[in-house]
């Protein structure tokens, strides 16, 4: 399973990169706006930091606008993956630019039928939004399982990018479902490293080591 960071925060991306397990980044207009930095500069900085795909979302909603923005973003850096919304216009844009060799991440996917359609349109990634379905009392992970199964049934090469993941159990369940990628906020990546028994075990090893050294010292002094 690939780990992507779902952020446009440069400090978090640097930190994630230093952990040695980061495979890519996803951004969206809300995440970029939150950082308050110029859009293009931010994206290029992220692309230069990360050795992997960086999803950049269009803001246009009409076909021509999406095509124009998507083709433009793709020229910014080889790591750019263009993100289109899963709407009829977005699907048309996906089909067109995928045929031109531009990688596409179809975002805001909330149903198996939408996922089936974007795979047929040649998307490189589909992003089912798990947390946002959970938010409306619908099991988001069921959708991830369905998409993984459907893509397997027909050998679609589109990768399932589980998105809107809010806590470590979302990552575990997405991995169990066979999602190719999980994109997560930095705090979730950090949480995944920790276990209280690791801390307790480490403390005990240090204490035992200390005790043994003290004993050896006492023996040597006799
Ligand atoms: C994915 O690409 C989206 O940016 C993201 O996962 C949305 O997450 P949210 O529902 O927590 O905002």
Short mmCIF file of C-alpha atoms and ligand atoms in Angstrom, two decimals:
data_model
loop_
_atom_site.label_atom_id
_atom_site.label_comp_id
_atom_site.label_asym_id
_atom_site.label_seq_id
_atom_site.Cartn_x
_atom_site.Cartn_y
_atom_site.Cartn_z
CA UNK A 1 0.00 0.00 0.00
CA UNK A 2 1.32 3.41 -0.92
CA UNK A 3 1.15 6.23 1.63
CA UNK A 4 0.29 9.71 0.37
CA UNK A 5 0.07 12.82 2.54
CA UNK A 6 -3.15 14.77 2.10
CA UNK A 7 -1.83 18.28 2.61
CA UNK A 8 -0.23 21.33 0.99
CA UNK A 9 1.80 22.11 4.11
CA UNK A 10 5.48 22.13 3.16
CA UNK A 11 6.74 21.55 6.71
CA UNK A 12 4.53 18.44 7.10
CA UNK A 13 5.60 17.12 3.70
CA UNK A 14 9.29 17.60 4.57
CA UNK A 15 8.73 15.81 7.88
CA UNK A 16 6.78 12.99 6.17
CA UNK A 17 9.50 12.67 3.56
CA UNK A 18 12.15 12.31 6.28
CA UNK A 19 10.22 9.35 7.74
CA UNK A 20 11.15 7.37 4.63
CA UNK A 21 7.71 5.93 3.90
CA UNK A 22 6.09 8.68 1.84
CA UNK A 23 5.06 7.78 -1.72
CA UNK A 24 3.17 10.88 -2.84
CA UNK A 25 0.91 13.82 -1.98
CA UNK A 26 -2.70 14.78 -2.65
CA UNK A 27 -3.92 18.36 -2.47
CA UNK A 28 -7.28 19.99 -3.00
CA UNK A 29 -8.36 23.65 -3.27
CA UNK A 30 -9.26 23.79 0.46
CA UNK A 31 -5.85 22.44 1.51
CA UNK A 32 -3.93 24.82 -0.77
CA UNK A 33 -6.05 27.83 0.30
CA UNK A 34 -5.34 27.00 3.97
CA UNK A 35 -1.59 27.53 3.44
CA UNK A 36 -2.12 31.04 1.99
CA UNK A 37 0.80 30.73 -0.49
CA UNK A 38 0.77 31.23 -4.29
CA UNK A 39 -0.78 28.12 -5.88
CA UNK A 40 1.75 27.31 -8.61
CA UNK A 41 4.79 27.95 -6.41
CA UNK A 42 3.33 25.71 -3.70
CA UNK A 43 2.68 22.85 -6.11
CA UNK A 44 6.13 23.06 -7.70
CA UNK A 45 7.78 23.13 -4.28
CA UNK A 46 5.82 20.02 -3.26
CA UNK A 47 6.71 18.26 -6.52
CA UNK A 48 10.40 19.00 -5.98
CA UNK A 49 10.23 17.61 -2.44
CA UNK A 50 8.38 14.39 -3.17
CA UNK A 51 9.63 11.61 -5.36
CA UNK A 52 6.16 10.51 -6.43
CA UNK A 53 2.76 11.64 -7.71
CA UNK A 54 1.30 14.94 -6.53
CA UNK A 55 -2.43 15.39 -7.19
CA UNK A 56 -3.44 18.92 -8.19
CA UNK A 57 -7.13 19.70 -8.47
CA UNK A 58 -8.81 21.88 -11.10
CA UNK A 59 -11.22 24.55 -9.92
CA UNK A 60 -13.13 24.87 -13.20
CA UNK A 61 -16.32 22.83 -13.49
CA UNK A 62 -16.97 23.14 -17.25
CA UNK A 63 -15.21 20.86 -19.72
CA UNK A 64 -13.11 23.47 -21.52
CA UNK A 65 -12.03 25.08 -18.27
CA UNK A 66 -11.05 21.70 -16.80
CA UNK A 67 -9.11 20.73 -19.92
CA UNK A 68 -7.26 24.04 -19.95
CA UNK A 69 -6.33 23.91 -16.27
CA UNK A 70 -5.46 20.21 -16.33
CA UNK A 71 -3.17 20.47 -19.36
CA UNK A 72 -1.52 23.53 -17.84
CA UNK A 73 -0.87 21.84 -14.45
CA UNK A 74 0.59 18.80 -16.19
CA UNK A 75 3.28 21.03 -17.72
CA UNK A 76 4.39 22.35 -14.32
CA UNK A 77 6.22 19.20 -13.20
CA UNK A 78 6.53 15.53 -14.16
CA UNK A 79 5.10 14.52 -10.75
CA UNK A 80 1.78 16.30 -11.32
CA UNK A 81 -1.35 14.15 -11.46
CA UNK A 82 -4.42 16.17 -12.50
CA UNK A 83 -7.45 15.89 -10.25
CA UNK A 84 -10.89 16.21 -11.80
CA UNK A 85 -14.20 15.96 -9.96
CA UNK A 86 -16.36 12.90 -10.68
CA UNK A 87 -19.02 14.72 -12.68
CA UNK A 88 -20.09 14.05 -16.28
CA UNK A 89 -17.83 16.93 -17.43
CA UNK A 90 -14.99 15.65 -15.24
CA UNK A 91 -15.29 12.19 -16.78
CA UNK A 92 -15.08 13.68 -20.30
CA UNK A 93 -11.99 15.65 -19.27
CA UNK A 94 -10.49 12.48 -17.79
CA UNK A 95 -11.02 10.51 -20.98
CA UNK A 96 -9.51 13.27 -23.14
CA UNK A 97 -6.34 14.03 -21.17
CA UNK A 98 -5.70 10.39 -20.23
CA UNK A 99 -5.45 9.66 -23.94
CA UNK A 100 -2.84 12.44 -24.14
CA UNK A 101 -0.75 10.64 -21.52
CA UNK A 102 -1.67 12.85 -18.55
CA UNK A 103 -2.31 10.95 -15.31
CA UNK A 104 -5.67 11.67 -13.70
CA UNK A 105 -7.02 11.26 -10.16
CA UNK A 106 -10.84 11.30 -10.17
CA UNK A 107 -11.89 12.88 -6.91
CA UNK A 108 -15.10 13.22 -4.88
CA UNK A 109 -16.12 9.66 -5.71
CA UNK A 110 -18.98 8.46 -3.54
CA UNK A 111 -20.39 5.42 -5.34
CA UNK A 112 -19.33 2.20 -7.04
CA UNK A 113 -21.04 3.27 -10.26
CA UNK A 114 -18.97 6.46 -10.36
CA UNK A 115 -15.83 4.37 -9.79
CA UNK A 116 -16.76 2.01 -12.62
CA UNK A 117 -17.27 4.95 -14.98
CA UNK A 118 -13.96 6.67 -14.18
CA UNK A 119 -12.07 3.40 -14.70
CA UNK A 120 -13.67 3.09 -18.14
CA UNK A 121 -12.60 6.70 -18.83
CA UNK A 122 -8.95 5.78 -18.19
CA UNK A 123 -8.35 7.34 -14.76
CA UNK A 124 -5.02 6.47 -13.13
CA UNK A 125 -6.55 6.85 -9.65
CA UNK A 126 -10.04 6.97 -8.19
CA UNK A 127 -10.53 8.68 -4.82
CA UNK A 128 -13.42 7.32 -2.75
CA UNK A 129 -13.98 9.69 0.20
CA UNK A 130 -14.32 7.40 3.20
CA UNK A 131 -14.62 9.92 6.05
CA UNK A 132 -17.18 12.09 4.30
CA UNK A 133 -19.44 9.05 3.81
CA UNK A 134 -18.94 8.07 7.46
CA UNK A 135 -19.94 11.66 8.32
CA UNK A 136 -23.39 11.03 6.83
CA UNK A 137 -23.85 7.66 8.56
CA UNK A 138 -22.87 5.61 5.51
CA UNK A 139 -20.02 3.10 5.74
CA UNK A 140 -17.26 4.63 3.61
CA UNK A 141 -15.06 1.54 3.76
CA UNK A 142 -17.78 -0.59 2.14
CA UNK A 143 -17.34 1.59 -0.93
CA UNK A 144 -13.57 0.99 -0.97
CA UNK A 145 -14.15 -2.79 -0.75
CA UNK A 146 -16.70 -2.67 -3.58
CA UNK A 147 -14.42 -0.69 -5.89
CA UNK A 148 -11.42 -2.95 -5.23
CA UNK A 149 -13.56 -6.00 -6.05
CA UNK A 150 -15.08 -4.47 -9.20
CA UNK A 151 -11.67 -3.40 -10.54
CA UNK A 152 -10.31 -6.91 -9.85
CA UNK A 153 -13.27 -8.51 -11.66
CA UNK A 154 -12.45 -6.61 -14.85
CA UNK A 155 -8.67 -6.11 -14.46
CA UNK A 156 -9.02 -2.32 -14.55
CA UNK A 157 -5.57 -0.75 -14.04
CA UNK A 158 -7.09 2.24 -12.17
CA UNK A 159 -5.68 2.41 -8.63
CA UNK A 160 -7.97 2.80 -5.65
CA UNK A 161 -6.77 5.80 -3.65
CA UNK A 162 -8.66 5.71 -0.35
CA UNK A 163 -9.19 9.35 0.62
CA UNK A 164 -10.74 11.35 3.43
CA UNK A 165 -9.08 8.96 5.90
CA UNK A 166 -9.28 10.42 9.38
CA UNK A 167 -7.58 7.94 11.77
CA UNK A 168 -5.23 4.92 11.77
CA UNK A 169 -8.08 2.34 11.70
CA UNK A 170 -9.19 3.84 8.40
CA UNK A 171 -5.72 3.01 7.05
CA UNK A 172 -5.83 -0.54 8.42
CA UNK A 173 -9.29 -1.17 6.96
CA UNK A 174 -8.34 0.36 3.60
CA UNK A 175 -5.24 -1.88 3.51
CA UNK A 176 -7.36 -4.94 4.37
CA UNK A 177 -9.75 -3.97 1.57
CA UNK A 178 -6.81 -3.91 -0.85
CA UNK A 179 -6.72 -0.16 -1.60
CA UNK A 180 -3.57 0.61 -3.60
CA UNK A 181 -3.04 3.96 -1.87
CA UNK A 182 -4.14 5.64 1.35
CA UNK A 183 -3.94 9.40 1.55
CA UNK A 184 -3.93 10.87 5.03
CA UNK A 185 -3.31 14.04 7.04
CA UNK A 186 0.17 14.26 8.60
CA UNK A 187 -1.20 13.70 12.11
CA UNK A 188 -2.61 10.31 11.04
CA UNK A 189 0.76 9.26 9.59
CA UNK A 190 2.41 10.23 12.89
CA UNK A 191 -0.20 8.31 14.93
CA UNK A 192 0.47 5.16 12.90
CA UNK A 193 4.03 4.92 14.23
CA UNK A 194 3.10 4.77 17.90
CA UNK A 195 2.16 1.97 20.25
CA UNK A 196 2.20 2.25 24.07
CA UNK A 197 3.71 -1.26 24.40
CA UNK A 198 6.65 -0.17 22.22
CA UNK A 199 7.31 2.70 24.66
CA UNK A 200 6.88 0.49 27.74
CA UNK A 201 9.10 -2.23 26.22
CA UNK A 202 11.82 0.26 25.38
CA UNK A 203 11.74 1.70 28.89
CA UNK A 204 12.05 -1.80 30.40
CA UNK A 205 15.02 -2.68 28.14
CA UNK A 206 16.75 0.53 29.21
CA UNK A 207 16.11 -0.19 32.92
CA UNK A 208 17.38 -3.80 32.66
CA UNK A 209 20.45 -2.64 30.77
CA UNK A 210 21.14 -0.04 33.43
CA UNK A 211 20.71 -2.60 36.24
CA UNK A 212 23.05 -5.11 34.54
CA UNK A 213 25.68 -2.43 34.04
CA UNK A 214 25.43 -1.43 37.70
CA UNK A 215 25.90 -5.07 38.77
CA UNK A 216 28.95 -5.45 36.52
CA UNK A 217 30.36 -2.26 37.93
CA UNK A 218 29.84 -3.48 41.49
CA UNK A 219 31.52 -6.82 40.66
CA UNK A 220 34.49 -5.05 39.10
CA UNK A 221 34.89 -2.90 42.19
CA UNK A 222 35.01 -5.89 44.58
C1 LIG B 1 -8.44 13.68 -1.08
O1 LIG B 1 -7.73 13.80 -2.06
C2 LIG B 1 -9.02 14.80 -0.35
O2 LIG B 1 -8.14 15.87 -0.42
C3 LIG B 1 -9.20 14.51 1.12
O3 LIG B 1 -8.85 13.18 1.44
C4 LIG B 1 -10.48 14.99 1.72
O4 LIG B 1 -10.47 14.69 3.08
P1 LIG B 1 -11.51 15.36 4.10
O5 LIG B 1 -12.85 14.76 3.83
O6 LIG B 1 -11.00 14.97 5.45
O7 LIG B 1 -11.47 16.82 3.84
#
